[in-house]
Amino acid sequence: MKAVQFLSGFALLALASLLASAYDPSPLQDICVAINDPKDGVFVNGKFCKDPKLAKAEDFFLSGLDKPGNTANRLGFSVTNANVEQIPGLNTLGISAVRIDYAPYGQNPPHTHPRATEILVVLEGTLYVGFVTSNQLNNTLIAKVLNKGDVFVFPIGMIHFQFNIGKTNAVAFASFALFALASSLASAYDPSPLQDICVAINDPKDGVFVNGKFCKDPKLAKAEDFFLSGLDKPGNTENRLGFNVTNANVEQIPGLNTLGTSAVRIDYAPYGQNPPHTHPRATEILVVLEGTLYVGFVTSNQLNNTLIAKVLNKGDVFVFPIGLIHFQVNIGNKSAVAFAGFSSQFPGVITIADTVFGANPPINPDFLGKAFQLDPKIVKDLQDKFINGN
Ligand SMILES: *[C@@H]1O[C@H](CO)[C@@H](O)[C@H](O)[C@H]1NC(C)=O
Ligand SMILES: *[C@@H]1O[C@H](CO)[C@@H](O)[C@H](O)[C@H]1NC(C)=O
Ligand SMILES: *[C@@H]1O[C@H](CO)[C@@H](O)[C@H](O)[C@H]1NC(C)=O
Ligand SMILES: *[C@@H]1O[C@H](CO)[C@@H](O)[C@H](O)[C@H]1NC(C)=O
């Protein structure tokens, strides 16, 4: 029998500091699809970028993450990559993902990612996972047994591992958040961590220093600070739009503080939708676990508001670049499920309809009528729906 784990998303866009020059650059345009031959390129930001006029949905797409990798090797594990080598549209966006398969008693041996924090979600099986802090924190092992639906964080640069301690196969998804190069324009991005870990606490009097949220004394950090369970449980989609987001960000996992990544589970009722919205601080990489989704994003005015959209099935991956308006619609007659990784510990959500028509206090309906080419009476009607829920 096989166990599956999803490793969902390592994505980090870090704040630029002059010291952070080894990290991925912040994007300087909406999209920058990588190409190998510079003679076809238009400009450089990371890899050479394809002419954005030629960008297509396939540049942001990968299929096959529903297929187990071959674990018949000495260590009994296999990593299926979804990074810029497979998805050229990831170029400059600071995030990627993997699927990891583990044979019974297989392991992903001690290793480190020099440029990314990893957030891992177990899909199937039982893993013993951990990381070891650096010399300054006395090489402390922070480890835990994970079961289906559990989430764990491996901070950037720390040596870590996963051992399948079960008699069955295991599967995980992980996403990797890369630190963005600091440029003085990138100040809205998450800061680069200035220490191994910085577990958030609410009361500053118990804190030791600030970088994002206040940090707990690292001597008191424990595996639970990097852990969350329950991502195997569907959210309740009985609402107007028929979708539900279960968050795994710094509010639920305080150990994510300063690490520039987070994850979500998204459930969709039949014909449910995650309506047009944007994440002000993060690129998103989404993996479909079940169902059929029509997804897309729209480029900014400079790129003529081009819709880049595609139908996704189980195992398909799609990228939504930072700040661009995007959506997912379940076009199937059964429930759908996806996991997504983000390049921020707290990506933020701006739902377009709620923000425009549900602003508090309301935006003048005459102004909105002109902007949206609508009769102000219709605007008032929309405002009534979004403000009062009628
Ligand atoms: C590391 O060990 C030193 C010496 O025993 C001790 O003073 C210090 O508090 C320890 N630090 C942590 C983070 O455990
Ligand atoms: C999402 O699901 C959770 C768990 O079932 C539920 O508590 C929450 O109210 C749901 N959220 C929405 C917006 O329906
Ligand atoms: C946007 O439209 C303008 C005017 O039609 C055109 O010159 C330009 O090439 C278009 N840009 C893209 C990225 O499609
Ligand atoms: C759902 O769609 C499939 C494929 O189109 C169809 O065979 C099936 O009858 C549909 N089920 C329901 C409950 O509508």
CSV table of C-alpha atoms and ligand atoms in Angstrom, one decimal:
chain,number,residue,atom,x,y,z
A,1,MET,CA,0.0,0.0,0.0
A,2,LYS,CA,1.2,3.4,-0.7
A,3,ALA,CA,1.4,6.5,1.3
A,4,VAL,CA,1.6,9.8,-0.2
A,5,GLN,CA,2.9,13.0,1.1
A,6,PHE,CA,2.7,16.4,-0.4
A,7,LEU,CA,5.5,18.7,0.1
A,8,SER,CA,3.9,21.9,-0.7
A,9,GLY,CA,5.6,24.9,-1.3
A,10,PHE,CA,8.7,26.5,-0.3
A,11,ALA,CA,8.2,30.1,-1.3
A,12,LEU,CA,9.9,33.0,0.1
A,13,LEU,CA,10.2,36.5,-1.1
A,14,ALA,CA,12.5,38.1,1.4
A,15,LEU,CA,13.0,41.7,2.1
A,16,ALA,CA,16.1,43.0,0.5
A,17,SER,CA,18.9,43.9,2.7
A,18,LEU,CA,22.3,44.6,1.3
A,19,LEU,CA,23.5,41.4,3.0
A,20,ALA,CA,20.9,39.3,1.1
A,21,SER,CA,22.5,39.5,-2.3
A,22,ALA,CA,22.5,35.7,-2.6
A,23,TYR,CA,18.8,35.5,-2.6
A,24,ASP,CA,16.4,35.5,-5.6
A,25,PRO,CA,15.7,39.0,-7.0
A,26,SER,CA,12.3,40.7,-6.6
A,27,PRO,CA,10.4,40.8,-9.8
A,28,LEU,CA,10.6,44.0,-11.7
A,29,GLN,CA,7.7,43.2,-14.0
A,30,ASP,CA,4.4,41.2,-13.9
A,31,ILE,CA,5.9,38.0,-15.4
A,32,CYS,CA,9.3,36.9,-16.7
A,33,VAL,CA,9.0,33.5,-18.3
A,34,ALA,CA,12.5,31.9,-18.4
A,35,ILE,CA,14.1,31.1,-21.7
A,36,ASN,CA,17.5,29.4,-22.3
A,37,ASP,CA,18.7,31.3,-25.3
A,38,PRO,CA,19.5,35.0,-24.5
A,39,LYS,CA,19.1,35.9,-28.2
A,40,ASP,CA,15.3,35.4,-27.8
A,41,GLY,CA,15.2,37.2,-24.5
A,42,VAL,CA,14.0,40.7,-23.8
A,43,PHE,CA,15.6,41.5,-20.5
A,44,VAL,CA,17.3,39.8,-17.6
A,45,ASN,CA,16.0,39.3,-14.0
A,46,GLY,CA,17.2,36.0,-12.8
A,47,LYS,CA,17.1,34.0,-16.0
A,48,PHE,CA,16.5,35.7,-19.3
A,49,CYS,CA,12.8,36.5,-19.8
A,50,LYS,CA,10.7,35.6,-22.7
A,51,ASP,CA,8.9,38.5,-24.4
A,52,PRO,CA,5.8,38.8,-22.2
A,53,LYS,CA,3.6,39.1,-25.3
A,54,LEU,CA,4.5,35.4,-26.0
A,55,ALA,CA,3.8,34.2,-22.4
A,56,LYS,CA,1.1,31.5,-22.3
A,57,ALA,CA,-0.7,29.5,-19.6
A,58,GLU,CA,1.6,26.5,-20.2
A,59,ASP,CA,4.6,28.6,-19.0
A,60,PHE,CA,3.0,28.6,-15.5
A,61,PHE,CA,1.9,25.0,-15.6
A,62,LEU,CA,3.2,21.5,-14.8
A,63,SER,CA,1.3,18.2,-14.7
A,64,GLY,CA,2.1,14.8,-13.1
A,65,LEU,CA,2.4,15.6,-9.4
A,66,ASP,CA,-0.2,12.9,-8.8
A,67,LYS,CA,2.3,10.3,-10.0
A,68,PRO,CA,4.5,8.6,-7.4
A,69,GLY,CA,8.3,8.8,-8.0
A,70,ASN,CA,10.4,5.7,-8.2
A,71,THR,CA,11.7,4.9,-4.7
A,72,ALA,CA,13.7,1.8,-5.7
A,73,ASN,CA,17.1,3.2,-4.7
A,74,ARG,CA,19.5,2.9,-1.7
A,75,LEU,CA,17.7,5.4,0.5
A,76,GLY,CA,14.2,4.6,-0.6
A,77,PHE,CA,13.0,8.1,-1.6
A,78,SER,CA,12.2,10.1,-4.7
A,79,VAL,CA,11.7,13.9,-5.2
A,80,THR,CA,9.6,15.2,-8.1
A,81,ASN,CA,10.5,18.8,-8.8
A,82,ALA,CA,8.2,21.7,-9.7
A,83,ASN,CA,10.7,24.5,-9.9
A,84,VAL,CA,11.9,27.0,-12.6
A,85,GLU,CA,13.5,24.2,-14.6
A,86,GLN,CA,10.1,22.6,-15.1
A,87,ILE,CA,7.9,25.7,-14.9
A,88,PRO,CA,9.7,28.6,-16.6
A,89,GLY,CA,7.0,31.1,-15.4
A,90,LEU,CA,8.4,30.7,-11.9
A,91,ASN,CA,11.5,32.8,-12.9
A,92,THR,CA,12.0,35.7,-10.5
A,93,LEU,CA,9.0,34.8,-8.4
A,94,GLY,CA,10.8,33.2,-5.5
A,95,ILE,CA,8.8,30.0,-5.0
A,96,SER,CA,8.8,26.3,-6.0
A,97,ALA,CA,7.4,23.0,-5.0
A,98,VAL,CA,8.2,19.2,-4.8
A,99,ARG,CA,6.4,15.9,-4.3
A,100,ILE,CA,8.4,13.5,-2.1
A,101,ASP,CA,7.8,9.8,-2.1
A,102,TYR,CA,9.2,7.5,0.6
A,103,ALA,CA,9.4,3.7,0.5
A,104,PRO,CA,8.7,1.9,3.8
A,105,TYR,CA,11.6,2.8,6.0
A,106,GLY,CA,12.9,5.1,3.2
A,107,GLN,CA,14.5,8.4,4.0
A,108,ASN,CA,15.3,11.8,2.7
A,109,PRO,CA,18.8,12.0,4.3
A,110,PRO,CA,20.2,15.1,6.1
A,111,HIS,CA,20.5,18.0,3.7
A,112,THR,CA,20.0,21.7,3.6
A,113,HIS,CA,18.6,24.2,1.1
A,114,PRO,CA,20.9,27.2,1.0
A,115,ARG,CA,18.3,29.6,-0.5
A,116,ALA,CA,14.9,28.4,0.8
A,117,THR,CA,12.7,27.7,3.8
A,118,GLU,CA,10.5,24.5,3.2
A,119,ILE,CA,7.0,23.9,4.4
A,120,LEU,CA,6.0,20.3,4.2
A,121,VAL,CA,2.5,18.7,4.3
A,122,VAL,CA,2.1,14.9,4.8
A,123,LEU,CA,-0.4,13.4,2.4
A,124,GLU,CA,0.1,9.7,3.4
A,125,GLY,CA,2.2,7.8,5.9
A,126,THR,CA,4.2,8.5,9.1
A,127,LEU,CA,7.4,10.5,9.0
A,128,TYR,CA,9.9,11.3,11.7
A,129,VAL,CA,11.2,14.7,10.6
A,130,GLY,CA,13.6,17.3,12.1
A,131,PHE,CA,16.1,20.0,11.8
A,132,VAL,CA,19.2,20.9,13.8
A,133,THR,CA,20.0,24.5,14.8
A,134,SER,CA,23.4,26.1,14.1
A,135,ASN,CA,26.3,26.1,16.5
A,136,GLN,CA,25.1,29.4,18.2
A,137,LEU,CA,22.0,27.5,19.3
A,138,ASN,CA,24.0,24.5,20.5
A,139,ASN,CA,23.0,22.3,17.5
A,140,THR,CA,19.7,21.5,19.0
A,141,LEU,CA,17.6,18.8,17.3
A,142,ILE,CA,13.9,20.0,16.8
A,143,ALA,CA,12.1,16.8,15.7
A,144,LYS,CA,8.6,15.3,15.5
A,145,VAL,CA,6.6,12.4,14.2
A,146,LEU,CA,4.2,13.5,11.5
A,147,ASN,CA,1.0,11.8,10.3
A,148,LYS,CA,-1.4,12.5,7.4
A,149,GLY,CA,-2.4,16.2,7.3
A,150,ASP,CA,0.4,17.4,9.5
A,151,VAL,CA,2.6,20.3,8.5
A,152,PHE,CA,6.2,21.0,9.4
A,153,VAL,CA,8.6,23.9,8.7
A,154,PHE,CA,12.4,23.5,7.9
A,155,PRO,CA,14.0,27.0,8.3
A,156,ILE,CA,16.3,28.2,5.5
A,157,GLY,CA,19.8,26.8,5.6
A,158,MET,CA,19.2,24.3,8.5
A,159,ILE,CA,20.2,20.7,8.1
A,160,HIS,CA,17.0,18.6,8.1
A,161,PHE,CA,15.7,15.1,7.2
A,162,GLN,CA,12.6,13.0,6.9
A,163,PHE,CA,12.5,9.3,7.8
A,164,ASN,CA,9.6,7.1,6.9
A,165,ILE,CA,9.1,5.1,10.1
A,166,GLY,CA,6.0,3.3,8.8
A,167,LYS,CA,5.6,0.0,7.0
A,168,THR,CA,3.8,1.7,4.2
A,169,ASN,CA,4.8,4.2,1.5
A,170,ALA,CA,4.7,7.9,2.5
A,171,VAL,CA,4.0,10.9,0.4
A,172,ALA,CA,4.5,14.6,1.1
A,173,PHE,CA,4.2,17.9,-0.8
A,174,ALA,CA,6.6,20.7,0.1
A,175,SER,CA,6.9,24.2,-1.2
A,176,PHE,CA,10.1,26.3,-1.0
A,177,ALA,CA,10.2,30.0,-0.6
A,178,LEU,CA,13.2,31.6,-1.9
A,179,PHE,CA,14.5,34.8,-0.5
A,180,ALA,CA,14.2,37.7,-2.8
A,181,LEU,CA,17.1,40.0,-3.4
A,182,ALA,CA,16.7,43.1,-1.5
A,183,SER,CA,16.3,46.2,-3.6
A,184,SER,CA,15.2,49.4,-2.1
A,185,LEU,CA,11.9,49.0,-4.0
A,186,ALA,CA,11.2,45.7,-2.4
A,187,SER,CA,10.4,46.9,1.1
A,188,ALA,CA,7.0,45.4,1.1
A,189,TYR,CA,8.4,41.8,1.2
A,190,ASP,CA,9.1,39.7,4.2
A,191,PRO,CA,12.4,40.5,5.9
A,192,SER,CA,15.3,38.0,5.6
A,193,PRO,CA,15.8,36.2,8.9
A,194,LEU,CA,18.7,37.4,11.0
A,195,GLN,CA,18.8,34.3,13.1
A,196,ASP,CA,18.1,30.6,12.8
A,197,ILE,CA,14.5,30.8,14.1
A,198,CYS,CA,12.3,33.4,15.5
A,199,VAL,CA,9.1,31.9,17.0
A,200,ALA,CA,6.4,34.5,17.3
A,201,ILE,CA,4.9,35.5,20.6
A,202,ASN,CA,2.1,37.9,21.3
A,203,ASP,CA,3.4,39.6,24.4
A,204,PRO,CA,6.6,41.7,23.7
A,205,LYS,CA,7.6,41.6,27.3
A,206,ASP,CA,8.5,37.9,26.8
A,207,GLY,CA,10.2,38.6,23.5
A,208,VAL,CA,13.9,38.9,22.9
A,209,PHE,CA,14.0,40.9,19.6
A,210,VAL,CA,11.9,41.9,16.7
A,211,ASN,CA,12.1,40.8,13.1
A,212,GLY,CA,8.5,40.6,11.8
A,213,LYS,CA,6.7,39.4,15.0
A,214,PHE,CA,8.5,39.4,18.4
A,215,CYS,CA,10.6,36.3,18.8
A,216,LYS,CA,10.4,33.7,21.6
A,217,ASP,CA,13.7,33.0,23.4
A,218,PRO,CA,15.2,30.3,21.1
A,219,LYS,CA,16.1,28.2,24.1
A,220,LEU,CA,12.4,27.6,24.6
A,221,ALA,CA,11.6,26.7,20.9
A,222,LYS,CA,10.1,23.3,20.5
A,223,ALA,CA,9.0,21.1,17.6
A,224,GLU,CA,5.3,22.2,18.1
A,225,ASP,CA,6.3,25.7,17.2
A,226,PHE,CA,7.0,24.5,13.6
A,227,PHE,CA,4.1,22.2,13.4
A,228,LEU,CA,0.3,22.2,12.5
A,229,SER,CA,-2.1,19.3,12.1
A,230,GLY,CA,-5.4,18.9,10.3
A,231,LEU,CA,-4.6,19.7,6.7
A,232,ASP,CA,-6.1,16.3,5.8
A,233,LYS,CA,-9.6,17.6,7.0
A,234,PRO,CA,-11.8,19.3,4.4
A,235,GLY,CA,-13.1,22.9,5.3
A,236,ASN,CA,-16.8,23.5,5.2
A,237,THR,CA,-17.8,24.9,1.8
A,238,GLU,CA,-21.4,25.6,2.6
A,239,ASN,CA,-21.3,29.3,1.9
A,240,ARG,CA,-22.3,31.6,-1.0
A,241,LEU,CA,-19.2,31.0,-3.1
A,242,GLY,CA,-18.7,27.3,-2.2
A,243,PHE,CA,-15.1,27.4,-1.1
A,244,ASN,CA,-13.0,27.3,2.1
A,245,VAL,CA,-9.4,28.1,2.8
A,246,THR,CA,-7.6,26.4,5.7
A,247,ASN,CA,-4.5,28.5,6.6
A,248,ALA,CA,-1.0,27.3,7.6
A,249,ASN,CA,0.7,30.7,8.1
A,250,VAL,CA,2.5,32.4,10.9
A,251,GLU,CA,-0.8,32.8,12.8
A,252,GLN,CA,-1.1,29.0,13.1
A,253,ILE,CA,2.6,28.1,13.0
A,254,PRO,CA,4.6,30.7,15.0
A,255,GLY,CA,7.9,29.2,13.9
A,256,LEU,CA,7.2,30.6,10.4
A,257,ASN,CA,8.0,34.1,11.7
A,258,THR,CA,10.7,35.8,9.4
A,259,LEU,CA,10.9,32.7,7.2
A,260,GLY,CA,8.9,34.1,4.3
A,261,THR,CA,6.6,31.2,3.5
A,262,SER,CA,3.3,29.7,4.3
A,263,ALA,CA,0.7,27.2,2.9
A,264,VAL,CA,-3.0,26.6,2.6
A,265,ARG,CA,-5.5,23.9,1.8
A,266,ILE,CA,-8.4,25.0,-0.4
A,267,ASP,CA,-11.7,23.1,-0.7
A,268,TYR,CA,-14.2,23.8,-3.4
A,269,ALA,CA,-17.8,22.6,-3.5
A,270,PRO,CA,-19.1,21.4,-7.0
A,271,TYR,CA,-19.1,24.6,-9.1
A,272,GLY,CA,-17.7,26.5,-6.1
A,273,GLN,CA,-15.1,29.3,-6.6
A,274,ASN,CA,-12.3,31.2,-5.0
A,275,PRO,CA,-13.3,34.6,-6.5
A,276,PRO,CA,-10.9,37.1,-8.1
A,277,HIS,CA,-8.4,38.3,-5.5
A,278,THR,CA,-4.7,39.2,-5.1
A,279,HIS,CA,-2.0,38.5,-2.5
A,280,PRO,CA,-0.1,41.7,-1.9
A,281,ARG,CA,3.0,40.0,-0.5
A,282,ALA,CA,3.3,36.6,-2.2
A,283,THR,CA,3.5,34.5,-5.3
A,284,GLU,CA,1.4,31.3,-5.0
A,285,ILE,CA,2.1,27.8,-6.4
A,286,LEU,CA,-0.9,25.6,-6.4
A,287,VAL,CA,-1.2,21.8,-6.7
A,288,VAL,CA,-4.5,20.1,-7.5
A,289,LEU,CA,-5.1,17.0,-5.3
A,290,GLU,CA,-8.6,16.2,-6.5
A,291,GLY,CA,-11.1,17.6,-9.0
A,292,THR,CA,-11.0,19.9,-12.1
A,293,LEU,CA,-10.4,23.6,-11.7
A,294,TYR,CA,-10.4,26.5,-14.2
A,295,VAL,CA,-7.8,28.9,-13.0
A,296,GLY,CA,-6.1,32.1,-14.2
A,297,PHE,CA,-4.5,35.4,-13.6
A,298,VAL,CA,-4.7,38.7,-15.4
A,299,THR,CA,-1.5,40.8,-16.2
A,300,SER,CA,-1.3,44.5,-15.3
A,301,ASN,CA,-2.3,47.4,-17.5
A,302,GLN,CA,1.3,47.5,-19.0
A,303,LEU,CA,0.8,44.0,-20.4
A,304,ASN,CA,-2.7,44.9,-21.6
A,305,ASN,CA,-4.7,43.0,-18.9
A,306,THR,CA,-4.0,39.6,-20.6
A,307,LEU,CA,-5.9,36.7,-19.1
A,308,ILE,CA,-3.6,33.6,-18.7
A,309,ALA,CA,-5.9,30.7,-17.8
A,310,LYS,CA,-6.1,27.0,-17.9
A,311,VAL,CA,-8.1,23.9,-16.9
A,312,LEU,CA,-6.2,21.9,-14.2
A,313,ASN,CA,-6.7,18.3,-13.2
A,314,LYS,CA,-5.4,16.1,-10.4
A,315,GLY,CA,-1.6,16.5,-10.1
A,316,ASP,CA,-1.4,19.7,-12.1
A,317,VAL,CA,0.5,22.7,-10.8
A,318,PHE,CA,-0.1,26.4,-11.6
A,319,VAL,CA,1.7,29.6,-10.6
A,320,PHE,CA,0.0,33.0,-9.7
A,321,PRO,CA,2.6,35.8,-9.8
A,322,ILE,CA,2.8,38.1,-6.8
A,323,GLY,CA,0.2,40.9,-6.8
A,324,LEU,CA,-1.7,39.8,-9.9
A,325,ILE,CA,-5.5,39.3,-9.7
A,326,HIS,CA,-6.3,35.6,-10.0
A,327,PHE,CA,-9.1,33.0,-9.4
A,328,GLN,CA,-10.0,29.3,-9.3
A,329,VAL,CA,-13.4,27.9,-10.3
A,330,ASN,CA,-14.4,24.3,-9.7
A,331,ILE,CA,-15.9,23.4,-13.1
A,332,GLY,CA,-16.5,19.8,-12.0
A,333,ASN,CA,-19.6,18.3,-10.5
A,334,LYS,CA,-17.7,16.9,-7.5
A,335,SER,CA,-15.7,18.5,-4.7
A,336,ALA,CA,-12.1,19.7,-5.5
A,337,VAL,CA,-9.1,20.1,-3.2
A,338,ALA,CA,-5.8,21.9,-3.7
A,339,PHE,CA,-2.7,22.8,-1.7
A,340,ALA,CA,-0.8,26.0,-2.3
A,341,GLY,CA,2.5,27.4,-1.1
A,342,PHE,CA,3.2,31.2,-0.7
A,343,SER,CA,6.3,33.3,-0.7
A,344,SER,CA,5.3,35.1,2.5
A,345,GLN,CA,4.7,34.1,6.1
A,346,PHE,CA,1.5,36.1,5.8
A,347,PRO,CA,0.6,36.7,2.1
A,348,GLY,CA,-2.6,38.8,2.8
A,349,VAL,CA,-5.7,38.6,0.7
A,350,ILE,CA,-7.5,41.3,-1.2
A,351,THR,CA,-10.8,40.0,-2.5
A,352,ILE,CA,-11.6,42.4,-5.3
A,353,ALA,CA,-15.4,42.5,-5.0
A,354,ASP,CA,-15.3,42.8,-1.2
A,355,THR,CA,-12.6,45.5,-1.3
A,356,VAL,CA,-14.2,47.6,-4.0
A,357,PHE,CA,-17.9,47.2,-3.1
A,358,GLY,CA,-17.6,46.3,0.6
A,359,ALA,CA,-15.2,49.0,1.6
A,360,ASN,CA,-15.9,50.5,5.0
A,361,PRO,CA,-17.0,53.3,4.9
A,362,PRO,CA,-18.3,52.8,1.4
A,363,ILE,CA,-16.6,54.4,-1.6
A,364,ASN,CA,-18.8,57.1,-3.2
A,365,PRO,CA,-21.2,55.1,-5.5
A,366,ASP,CA,-21.1,57.9,-8.2
A,367,PHE,CA,-17.3,57.5,-8.4
A,368,LEU,CA,-17.5,53.7,-8.6
A,369,GLY,CA,-20.3,54.0,-11.2
A,370,LYS,CA,-18.0,56.0,-13.5
A,371,ALA,CA,-15.1,53.6,-12.8
A,372,PHE,CA,-17.0,50.5,-13.5
A,373,GLN,CA,-19.4,51.9,-16.2
A,374,LEU,CA,-22.4,51.1,-13.9
A,375,ASP,CA,-25.5,53.0,-12.9
A,376,PRO,CA,-24.8,54.3,-9.4
A,377,LYS,CA,-28.0,52.5,-8.3
A,378,ILE,CA,-26.5,49.2,-9.3
A,379,VAL,CA,-23.4,50.2,-7.4
A,380,LYS,CA,-25.5,50.9,-4.3
A,381,ASP,CA,-27.2,47.5,-4.7
A,382,LEU,CA,-23.8,45.8,-4.9
A,383,GLN,CA,-22.6,47.8,-1.9
A,384,ASP,CA,-25.6,46.7,0.0
A,385,LYS,CA,-24.8,43.0,-0.8
A,386,PHE,CA,-21.2,43.2,0.1
A,387,ILE,CA,-21.5,45.5,3.2
A,388,ASN,CA,-24.7,44.1,4.7
A,389,GLY,CA,-24.7,40.6,3.1
A,390,ASN,CA,-28.1,41.1,1.5
B,1,LIG,C1,24.1,26.8,24.7
B,1,LIG,O1,25.1,26.4,25.7
B,1,LIG,C2,25.6,27.4,26.5
B,1,LIG,C3,26.7,26.7,27.4
B,1,LIG,O2,26.1,25.6,28.1
B,1,LIG,C4,24.5,28.1,27.3
B,1,LIG,O3,25.0,29.1,28.1
B,1,LIG,C5,23.5,28.6,26.3
B,1,LIG,O4,22.4,29.2,27.0
B,1,LIG,C6,23.0,27.6,25.4
B,1,LIG,N1,22.1,28.2,24.4
B,1,LIG,C7,20.9,27.6,24.0
B,1,LIG,C8,20.2,28.3,22.9
B,1,LIG,O5,20.5,26.5,24.4
B,2,LIG,C1,-14.3,26.8,6.7
B,2,LIG,O1,-14.3,25.5,7.4
B,2,LIG,C2,-14.1,25.6,8.8
B,2,LIG,C3,-14.0,24.2,9.3
B,2,LIG,O2,-15.1,23.4,8.9
B,2,LIG,C4,-15.3,26.4,9.4
B,2,LIG,O3,-15.1,26.5,10.8
B,2,LIG,C5,-15.3,27.8,8.8
B,2,LIG,O4,-16.4,28.5,9.3
B,2,LIG,C6,-15.4,27.7,7.3
B,2,LIG,N1,-15.3,29.0,6.7
B,2,LIG,C7,-16.1,29.5,5.8
B,2,LIG,C8,-15.8,30.9,5.3
B,2,LIG,O5,-17.1,28.9,5.4
B,3,LIG,C1,-0.3,46.1,-25.7
B,3,LIG,O1,-1.1,46.8,-26.7
B,3,LIG,C2,-0.3,47.8,-27.4
B,3,LIG,C3,-1.3,48.6,-28.2
B,3,LIG,O2,-2.1,47.7,-29.0
B,3,LIG,C4,0.8,47.1,-28.2
B,3,LIG,O3,1.6,48.0,-28.8
B,3,LIG,C5,1.7,46.2,-27.2
B,3,LIG,O4,2.6,45.5,-27.9
B,3,LIG,C6,0.8,45.3,-26.4
B,3,LIG,N1,1.6,44.7,-25.3
B,3,LIG,C7,1.5,43.4,-25.0
B,3,LIG,C8,2.4,42.9,-24.0
B,3,LIG,O5,0.7,42.6,-25.5
B,4,LIG,C1,-20.8,14.4,-13.2
B,4,LIG,O1,-20.1,14.5,-14.5
B,4,LIG,C2,-19.8,13.3,-15.1
B,4,LIG,C3,-19.0,13.6,-16.3
B,4,LIG,O2,-19.5,14.6,-17.1
B,4,LIG,C4,-21.1,12.5,-15.4
B,4,LIG,O3,-20.8,11.3,-16.0
B,4,LIG,C5,-21.9,12.3,-14.1
B,4,LIG,O4,-23.2,11.8,-14.4
B,4,LIG,C6,-22.1,13.7,-13.4
B,4,LIG,N1,-22.7,13.4,-12.1
B,4,LIG,C7,-23.7,14.2,-11.6
B,4,LIG,C8,-24.2,13.8,-10.2
B,4,LIG,O5,-24.2,15.1,-12.2
